[in-house]
Coordinates of C-alpha atoms and ligand atoms in Angstrom, one line a residue:
M1234 CA 80.1 87.1 97.2
D1235 CA 81.6 84.9 99.8
R1236 CA 84.9 86.2 100.9
I1237 CA 88.0 84.5 102.3
T1238 CA 88.4 85.4 105.9
L1239 CA 91.3 85.7 108.4
D1240 CA 91.0 84.2 111.8
V1241 CA 93.7 85.5 114.2
T1242 CA 92.4 84.0 117.4
N1243 CA 95.3 81.7 117.9
A1244 CA 98.0 84.3 117.2
M1245 CA 96.9 86.3 120.2
A1246 CA 98.4 86.4 123.6
A1247 CA 95.1 85.1 125.1
A1248 CA 95.6 81.9 123.1
V1249 CA 99.4 81.3 123.2
G1250 CA 100.6 83.5 125.9
P1251 CA 102.3 86.9 125.9
D1252 CA 105.8 85.7 124.9
H1253 CA 104.6 84.3 121.6
G1254 CA 101.2 85.8 121.0
V1255 CA 100.3 89.4 120.2
G1256 CA 98.5 91.4 122.8
S1257 CA 95.4 93.4 121.7
D1258 CA 97.2 96.5 122.8
E1259 CA 100.2 95.7 120.6
L1260 CA 98.0 95.2 117.6
A1261 CA 96.0 98.4 118.4
A1262 CA 99.2 100.4 118.7
L1263 CA 99.8 99.6 115.0
R1264 CA 96.4 100.8 113.9
E1265 CA 97.6 104.3 112.9
P1266 CA 100.9 103.3 111.2
A1267 CA 99.1 100.5 109.3
V1268 CA 96.3 102.8 108.1
Q1269 CA 99.0 105.3 107.0
A1270 CA 100.9 102.5 105.3
L1271 CA 97.9 101.5 103.3
A1272 CA 97.3 105.1 102.4
A1273 CA 100.9 105.5 101.2
V1274 CA 100.6 102.4 99.1
E1275 CA 97.2 103.5 97.7
A1276 CA 98.7 106.9 96.7
R1277 CA 101.1 105.0 94.4
R1278 CA 98.3 103.1 92.7
V1279 CA 98.2 105.4 89.7
Q1280 CA 101.9 106.1 89.8
D1281 CA 104.4 103.2 90.0
L1282 CA 102.2 100.5 91.6
R1283 CA 100.2 99.7 88.6
W1284 CA 99.8 96.0 89.6
M1285 CA 97.0 97.2 92.0
D1286 CA 94.8 98.0 89.0
L1287 CA 95.4 94.8 87.1
P1288 CA 92.0 93.3 88.1
Y1289 CA 90.3 96.2 86.3
A1290 CA 92.1 96.0 82.9
N1291 CA 89.1 94.6 81.1
D1292 CA 90.5 95.2 77.6
V1293 CA 93.6 93.1 78.4
H1294 CA 91.5 90.3 79.9
D1295 CA 89.3 90.2 76.7
E1296 CA 92.5 90.2 74.6
V1297 CA 93.8 87.2 76.5
L1298 CA 90.5 85.3 76.3
G1299 CA 90.3 86.1 72.6
Y1300 CA 93.7 84.7 72.0
A1301 CA 93.0 81.6 74.0
A1302 CA 89.8 81.1 72.0
S1303 CA 91.6 81.5 68.8
V1304 CA 94.0 78.6 69.5
T1305 CA 91.5 76.3 71.2
G1306 CA 92.1 72.7 70.1
R1307 CA 95.3 73.5 68.3
F1308 CA 97.9 72.3 70.8
R1309 CA 98.3 69.2 73.0
N1310 CA 100.7 71.0 75.3
V1311 CA 101.4 74.5 76.6
V1312 CA 104.8 75.2 78.0
V1313 CA 105.6 78.2 80.1
L1314 CA 109.2 79.3 79.7
G1315 CA 109.8 81.7 82.6
I1316 CA 111.2 81.8 86.1
G1317 CA 110.4 83.4 89.5
G1318 CA 107.6 85.9 89.1
S1319 CA 107.2 84.8 85.5
A1320 CA 106.4 81.2 86.5
L1321 CA 105.2 80.8 90.2
G1322 CA 101.8 82.3 89.6
N1323 CA 101.2 80.2 86.6
T1324 CA 101.9 77.0 88.6
A1325 CA 99.9 78.2 91.5
L1326 CA 96.8 79.0 89.4
H1327 CA 97.0 75.7 87.5
A1328 CA 97.4 73.7 90.7
A1329 CA 94.5 75.5 92.4
L1330 CA 92.0 75.8 89.6
S1331 CA 92.6 72.9 87.3
S1332 CA 92.1 69.3 88.3
P1333 CA 95.2 67.8 90.1
F1334 CA 95.2 65.3 87.3
H1335 CA 94.6 67.7 84.4
D1336 CA 98.0 67.0 82.9
L1337 CA 97.6 63.2 83.0
A1338 CA 94.0 63.4 81.6
P1339 CA 93.3 66.8 80.1
P1340 CA 89.6 67.7 79.5
P1341 CA 88.7 67.3 75.8
G1342 CA 90.1 70.1 73.7
L1343 CA 92.4 71.5 76.4
P1344 CA 96.2 71.2 76.5
R1345 CA 98.4 70.0 79.3
L1346 CA 100.4 72.8 81.0
F1347 CA 104.1 72.5 81.9
V1348 CA 106.0 75.3 83.7
L1349 CA 109.7 74.7 83.0
D1350 CA 111.1 77.1 85.6
N1351 CA 114.6 75.6 85.6
V1352 CA 117.5 75.1 83.2
D1353 CA 118.5 71.8 84.7
P1354 CA 119.3 69.8 81.6
D1355 CA 117.7 66.8 83.2
L1356 CA 114.4 68.6 83.3
V1357 CA 114.5 70.3 79.9
G1358 CA 116.1 67.2 78.2
E1359 CA 113.5 64.9 79.7
W1360 CA 110.7 67.1 78.4
L1361 CA 112.2 66.9 74.9
D1362 CA 112.5 63.1 75.3
H1363 CA 108.8 62.8 76.1
F1364 CA 106.9 65.5 74.2
D1365 CA 106.8 66.9 70.7
P1366 CA 107.4 70.7 70.3
A1367 CA 105.4 70.5 67.1
E1368 CA 102.3 69.8 69.3
T1369 CA 103.1 72.5 71.7
L1370 CA 102.6 76.2 72.3
F1371 CA 105.4 77.9 74.1
N1372 CA 104.5 80.9 76.3
V1373 CA 107.8 82.7 76.8
I1374 CA 107.5 85.1 79.8
S1375 CA 110.1 87.6 80.9
K1376 CA 109.4 91.1 82.2
S1377 CA 113.0 92.2 81.5
G1378 CA 113.1 90.2 78.3
G1379 CA 116.7 89.0 78.9
T1380 CA 116.8 86.6 81.8
A1381 CA 119.4 84.0 80.9
E1382 CA 117.3 80.9 81.9
T1383 CA 114.3 82.0 79.9
M1384 CA 116.4 83.2 76.9
S1385 CA 118.3 79.9 76.7
Q1386 CA 115.1 77.9 76.8
F1387 CA 113.5 80.1 74.1
L1388 CA 116.5 79.6 71.9
L1389 CA 116.5 75.9 72.4
F1390 CA 112.8 75.3 71.7
R1391 CA 112.6 77.8 68.9
E1392 CA 115.3 75.9 67.1
R1393 CA 113.4 72.6 67.6
L1394 CA 110.2 74.3 66.2
V1395 CA 112.0 75.7 63.2
Q1396 CA 113.5 72.2 62.5
A1397 CA 110.1 70.6 62.7
L1398 CA 107.9 73.3 61.1
G1399 CA 110.1 75.7 59.2
E1400 CA 110.7 79.4 59.7
E1401 CA 107.2 80.4 58.9
G1402 CA 105.3 77.5 60.5
H1403 CA 107.1 77.8 63.9
R1404 CA 105.8 81.3 64.6
E1405 CA 102.3 80.3 65.7
H1406 CA 103.8 78.0 68.3
I1407 CA 105.3 80.9 70.3
V1408 CA 103.5 83.6 72.3
I1409 CA 105.7 86.0 74.2
T1410 CA 104.8 88.1 77.3
T1411 CA 107.3 90.8 78.0
D1412 CA 107.7 94.6 78.4
E1413 CA 106.0 96.8 75.9
T1414 CA 109.1 98.4 74.5
K1415 CA 112.3 97.3 76.3
G1416 CA 114.3 94.1 76.3
I1417 CA 115.6 91.6 73.8
L1418 CA 112.4 89.6 73.7
R1419 CA 110.5 92.6 72.6
E1420 CA 113.0 93.2 69.8
I1421 CA 112.6 89.5 68.8
V1422 CA 108.8 89.8 68.8
E1423 CA 109.2 92.7 66.4
R1424 CA 111.6 90.8 64.1
E1425 CA 109.7 87.6 64.1
G1426 CA 106.1 88.8 64.3
Y1427 CA 105.2 86.5 67.2
H1428 CA 101.9 87.0 69.0
S1429 CA 102.7 88.9 72.2
F1430 CA 101.3 90.3 75.4
V1431 CA 102.6 93.2 77.5
V1432 CA 103.8 93.2 81.1
P1433 CA 102.7 96.8 81.9
D1434 CA 105.0 99.3 83.6
G1435 CA 104.6 99.3 87.4
V1436 CA 104.1 95.6 87.5
G1437 CA 107.1 93.8 89.0
G1438 CA 107.6 90.0 88.4
R1439 CA 106.2 88.9 91.8
F1440 CA 103.2 91.2 91.5
S1441 CA 102.4 90.2 87.9
V1442 CA 100.2 87.1 88.3
L1443 CA 97.1 89.0 87.4
S1444 CA 98.6 90.4 84.3
P1445 CA 99.1 88.4 81.0
V1446 CA 102.0 86.8 82.8
G1447 CA 99.7 84.6 84.8
L1448 CA 96.5 84.9 82.7
V1449 CA 97.6 83.6 79.3
S1450 CA 98.6 80.1 80.4
S1451 CA 95.6 80.0 82.7
A1452 CA 93.1 80.9 80.0
L1453 CA 94.7 78.4 77.7
V1454 CA 94.0 75.5 80.1
G1455 CA 90.4 76.7 80.7
I1456 CA 90.7 78.5 84.0
D1457 CA 88.0 81.1 84.7
I1458 CA 90.3 84.1 84.6
K1459 CA 87.4 86.6 84.8
G1460 CA 86.5 84.9 88.1
V1461 CA 90.0 85.2 89.4
L1462 CA 90.1 88.9 88.5
A1463 CA 86.6 89.5 90.0
G1464 CA 87.8 88.0 93.2
A1465 CA 90.9 90.1 93.3
A1466 CA 88.9 93.2 92.6
S1467 CA 86.4 92.4 95.4
M1468 CA 89.3 92.0 97.9
D1469 CA 90.9 95.3 96.7
E1470 CA 87.6 97.2 97.0
F1471 CA 86.8 95.7 100.4
C1472 CA 90.2 96.5 101.8
R1473 CA 90.2 100.1 100.6
D1474 CA 87.2 100.9 102.9
A1475 CA 87.3 98.3 105.7
S1476 CA 88.2 99.5 109.2
F1477 CA 91.5 98.4 110.7
E1478 CA 89.8 95.7 112.8
E1479 CA 88.0 94.2 109.8
N1480 CA 90.7 94.6 107.2
P1481 CA 92.5 91.3 106.5
V1482 CA 95.3 93.1 104.7
L1483 CA 96.2 95.4 107.6
T1484 CA 95.8 92.7 110.2
Y1485 CA 98.0 90.2 108.3
A1486 CA 100.7 92.8 107.6
C1487 CA 100.7 93.9 111.2
L1488 CA 100.9 90.4 112.5
Q1489 CA 103.8 89.5 110.2
W1490 CA 105.7 92.6 111.5
L1491 CA 104.8 92.0 115.2
M1492 CA 105.7 88.3 114.9
Q1493 CA 109.1 89.0 113.6
E1494 CA 110.0 92.3 115.2
Q1495 CA 108.4 91.8 118.7
K1496 CA 108.1 88.1 119.1
S1497 CA 111.3 86.8 117.4
K1498 CA 109.5 84.6 114.9
N1499 CA 111.8 84.8 111.9
V1500 CA 110.1 82.0 110.1
A1501 CA 106.7 82.4 108.4
V1502 CA 105.2 79.0 107.6
T1503 CA 102.3 78.8 105.2
F1504 CA 100.6 75.5 106.0
S1505 CA 98.1 74.6 103.3
Y1506 CA 95.3 72.4 104.3
S1507 CA 94.3 72.0 100.7
H1508 CA 96.3 70.0 98.2
R1509 CA 95.1 72.4 95.5
L1510 CA 96.3 75.5 97.3
R1511 CA 99.7 74.2 98.1
D1512 CA 101.5 76.1 95.3
L1513 CA 100.0 79.4 96.4
A1514 CA 102.3 78.9 99.3
D1515 CA 105.3 78.8 96.9
W1516 CA 104.0 81.9 95.1
Y1517 CA 103.7 83.7 98.5
A1518 CA 107.1 82.6 99.5
Q1519 CA 108.6 84.5 96.6
L1520 CA 106.4 87.5 97.2
L1521 CA 107.4 87.7 100.9
A1522 CA 111.1 86.9 100.5
E1523 CA 111.9 89.1 97.5
S1524 CA 109.8 92.0 98.8
I1525 CA 110.9 92.2 102.4
G1526 CA 114.3 90.5 102.4
K1527 CA 116.5 93.6 102.1
R1528 CA 119.9 94.7 103.2
T1529 CA 119.0 98.3 103.6
S1530 CA 116.1 100.4 104.8
R1531 CA 114.6 103.0 102.5
G1532 CA 116.8 105.5 104.1
G1533 CA 119.9 103.6 103.2
D1534 CA 120.8 102.1 106.7
V1535 CA 122.0 98.5 106.7
V1536 CA 119.2 96.5 108.4
H1537 CA 119.2 93.0 106.9
K1538 CA 115.4 92.6 107.2
G1539 CA 113.1 89.9 106.2
P1540 CA 111.2 86.8 107.4
T1541 CA 112.0 83.3 106.0
P1542 CA 109.0 81.8 104.3
V1543 CA 108.4 78.1 104.5
R1544 CA 105.8 76.0 102.8
A1545 CA 104.1 73.0 104.3
V1546 CA 101.2 70.9 103.1
G1547 CA 98.5 69.4 105.4
V1548 CA 98.2 66.5 106.1
T1549 CA 101.3 65.4 104.3
D1550 CA 103.7 67.4 106.4
Q1551 CA 102.1 66.5 109.7
H1552 CA 104.1 63.3 109.2
S1553 CA 107.3 65.3 108.3
Q1554 CA 107.6 68.8 109.7
M1555 CA 105.0 68.8 112.5
Q1556 CA 107.3 67.4 115.2
L1557 CA 109.6 70.4 114.7
Y1558 CA 106.8 72.8 114.6
A1559 CA 105.2 71.6 117.9
E1560 CA 108.4 71.1 119.9
G1561 CA 111.3 72.8 118.1
P1562 CA 112.5 76.4 118.6
F1563 CA 109.9 79.2 119.1
D1564 CA 111.1 80.9 115.9
K1565 CA 108.0 80.4 113.7
W1566 CA 104.5 81.6 113.2
F1567 CA 101.9 79.8 111.0
T1568 CA 99.3 80.6 108.4
L1569 CA 96.9 77.8 107.8
L1570 CA 95.1 77.8 104.6
S1571 CA 91.8 76.0 105.1
V1572 CA 88.8 75.3 103.0
T1573 CA 85.3 75.1 104.4
Q1574 CA 83.6 73.2 101.5
P1575 CA 85.5 70.7 99.5
D1576 CA 84.1 69.9 96.0
H1577 CA 84.0 66.2 96.6
A1578 CA 82.3 63.9 99.0
V1579 CA 84.3 60.7 99.5
P1580 CA 82.5 58.4 101.9
L1581 CA 84.5 55.5 103.5
P1582 CA 83.1 52.0 103.4
S1583 CA 82.9 49.4 106.2
A1584 CA 85.1 46.3 105.6
Y1585 CA 86.0 44.9 109.0
P1586 CA 83.1 45.5 111.5
D1587 CA 84.8 43.5 114.2
L1588 CA 88.1 45.6 114.0
E1589 CA 87.5 48.8 115.9
G1590 CA 90.8 50.3 114.6
A1591 CA 89.3 50.3 111.0
E1592 CA 85.6 50.4 111.7
Y1593 CA 85.5 53.8 113.4
L1594 CA 86.2 55.3 109.9
A1595 CA 83.3 53.5 108.2
G1596 CA 80.5 55.7 107.1
R1597 CA 82.6 58.8 107.7
D1598 CA 83.8 61.1 104.8
L1599 CA 87.4 61.8 103.9
G1600 CA 86.5 65.5 104.3
E1601 CA 85.7 64.8 108.0
L1602 CA 89.1 63.2 108.5
F1603 CA 90.9 66.0 106.7
R1604 CA 89.1 68.6 108.8
A1605 CA 89.8 66.7 112.0
E1606 CA 93.5 66.6 111.0
R1607 CA 93.5 70.3 110.3
E1608 CA 91.8 71.1 113.6
G1609 CA 94.1 68.7 115.4
T1610 CA 97.1 70.7 114.0
R1611 CA 95.6 74.0 115.0
V1612 CA 94.9 72.8 118.5
A1613 CA 98.4 71.1 118.8
L1614 CA 100.2 74.3 117.6
T1615 CA 98.1 76.5 119.9
E1616 CA 98.6 74.3 123.0
A1617 CA 102.3 74.2 122.3
G1618 CA 102.4 78.0 122.3
R1619 CA 102.9 78.4 118.5
P1620 CA 101.0 81.4 117.1
N1621 CA 98.9 80.6 114.1
V1622 CA 96.2 82.2 112.0
S1623 CA 93.8 80.7 109.5
I1624 CA 92.9 82.1 106.1
V1625 CA 89.6 80.4 105.4
F1626 CA 88.5 79.8 101.9
P1627 CA 84.7 79.1 101.5
R1628 CA 85.8 76.8 98.7
V1629 CA 88.6 76.6 96.2
D1630 CA 87.3 78.5 93.2
A1631 CA 88.5 81.2 90.9
R1632 CA 87.1 84.0 93.1
S1633 CA 88.5 82.9 96.4
V1634 CA 91.9 82.3 94.8
G1635 CA 91.8 85.8 93.2
Q1636 CA 90.9 87.2 96.6
Y1637 CA 93.9 85.5 98.2
L1638 CA 96.3 86.7 95.6
M1639 CA 95.2 90.3 96.0
M1640 CA 95.1 90.1 99.8
M1641 CA 98.7 88.9 100.0
E1642 CA 100.0 91.4 97.4
L1643 CA 98.4 94.3 99.3
A1644 CA 99.6 92.9 102.7
V1645 CA 103.2 92.6 101.5
A1646 CA 103.1 96.2 100.1
V1647 CA 101.9 97.4 103.5
M1648 CA 104.6 95.2 105.2
G1649 CA 107.2 97.1 103.1
E1650 CA 106.0 100.3 104.8
L1651 CA 106.0 98.8 108.3
Y1652 CA 109.5 97.2 107.8
D1653 CA 110.6 100.4 106.1
V1654 CA 112.1 98.6 103.1
D1655 CA 111.5 98.9 99.4
A1656 CA 109.1 96.1 98.7
F1657 CA 109.3 96.5 95.0
D1658 CA 113.0 96.1 94.1
Q1659 CA 115.2 93.0 94.1
P1660 CA 118.8 94.0 94.1
G1661 CA 119.8 90.5 95.4
V1662 CA 118.2 88.8 92.4
E1663 CA 119.6 91.3 89.9
A1664 CA 123.1 90.7 91.4
G1665 CA 122.7 87.0 90.7
K1666 CA 121.6 87.6 87.2
V1667 CA 124.5 89.9 86.5
A1668 CA 127.0 87.3 87.9
A1669 CA 125.4 84.6 85.6
Y1670 CA 125.7 86.9 82.5
A1671 CA 129.3 87.6 83.4
L1672 CA 130.2 83.9 83.9
M1673 CA 128.5 83.0 80.6
G1674 CA 130.7 85.6 78.8
R1675 CA 127.9 88.1 77.9
A1676 CA 129.3 91.3 76.3
G1677 CA 129.3 94.2 78.6
Y1678 CA 129.9 92.2 81.8
E1679 CA 133.7 91.7 81.4
T1680 CA 134.6 93.7 84.4
R1681 CA 132.2 91.8 86.7
R1682 CA 133.6 88.5 85.3
A1683 CA 137.1 89.6 86.2
E1684 CA 136.0 90.6 89.7
I1685 CA 134.4 87.2 90.2
E1686 CA 137.4 85.3 88.9
A1687 CA 139.7 87.3 91.1
S1688 CA 137.7 86.6 94.2
S1689 CA 137.0 82.9 93.6
P1690 CA 139.3 80.4 95.2
T1691 CA 141.2 78.4 92.6
E1692 CA 139.3 75.1 92.0
K1693 CA 141.1 72.2 93.5
K1694 CA 140.8 68.8 91.9
T1695 CA 140.1 65.8 94.1
S1696 CA 140.6 62.3 92.9
Ligands
PA5_2563 O1 110.0 89.0 91.0 C1 110.9 89.2 90.3 O2 111.2 90.3 89.9 C2 111.8 88.1 89.8 O3 111.6 86.9 90.5 C3 111.6 87.8 88.3 O4 110.3 87.5 88.1 C4 112.5 86.8 87.8 O5 113.8 87.0 88.1 C5 112.3 86.6 86.3 O6 112.6 87.9 85.7 P1 112.1 88.2 84.2 O7 110.6 88.1 84.3 O8 112.5 89.6 84.0 O9 112.6 87.2 83.3

């Protein structure tokens, strides 16, 4: 099986100089800590890091595919109601592995997919203005089963379904993915008898894309989820045995740590030279930010760690952010996602043979131009002393995307060890959720509400 590869040439001191690039000696010095870090993560595979084994949960994959097959042709739309780790993977998989125009012109028998990961009334209200809940399957996803955004959307759409289809009829339009036993959504599943899937223990939101969280909506829109899982498994197996030098997980984790801690690169830019891979960069942004962005070390010292992830799309952002990247502060390092073999050949015609400014493109393929733009960016960044690596996808397919997802999850887990932070909690996110519950008057959060009100400045009216 072709594997995605990591090319670190332009992140090394030999390419961008010792101030910004990593010396071979600096990387080699991390060999032992990195190998130990991966071993420490590996030791937790059968304990609390159950996400590592998701690619091997064949029974669950069959259950998801069986459910998708059972509803084939029944719905014009699938709507994911979820947020954060319960939405970003769904969007990333759909963007990468469905046609970019799937939702405008869905293949026969397949539904459109909408991921409503916001409670902005102008998003949800517009959806209701344009689409019919009675033609829609709602995939409600929440690991905790109580997140206010997701719960409010569930209540809203459930009510619309009941109005249109009645108490009994609405039930087949809802499928819920949540914890096996805990949370309000699980209680609702039991009361209503909705079809449901489980987010297993040891699978946090941002590590859940390969569980039913990401798989159900993907299977419903016809994505080859077995291919994604096979790709993830192949990356997992390869990285378990690969030497430090050959191991993309260890190399990437070490580079992230070295770039921030030794080379003052606080910003990690994922620059996707693939339109279809662009939302993987959003998925990775959450994975990196929530996992490594921490106030305290595992020992309890206040450290305020964490890189700032940024997403850019080639070539679009060459005409937007590239100026900053080439000439602005030396506070960034770059991961280019590049694709060796596009699916389409798009040759350019000749129209004005006497106009050299147009004619040089005639007979060339858009893929050549895209590649030239990507290489141009790589060279420009490198010559400007901006460290960059490339993750090279042989092509954009289910297997390579599965490999990428697993590579980055493992790399971030190893980063947690190197940064000495807990990569699997999210106290900052939880604090925001608690504040929202308090401000919305949820029972049990009265003390927090009083604290917030006491500390908030009195609102001043301007006229
Ligand atoms: O990664 C995380 O833990 C978070 O981003 C959650 O996924 C997000 O807050 C949604 O939580 P839940 O799935 O419990 O509704």
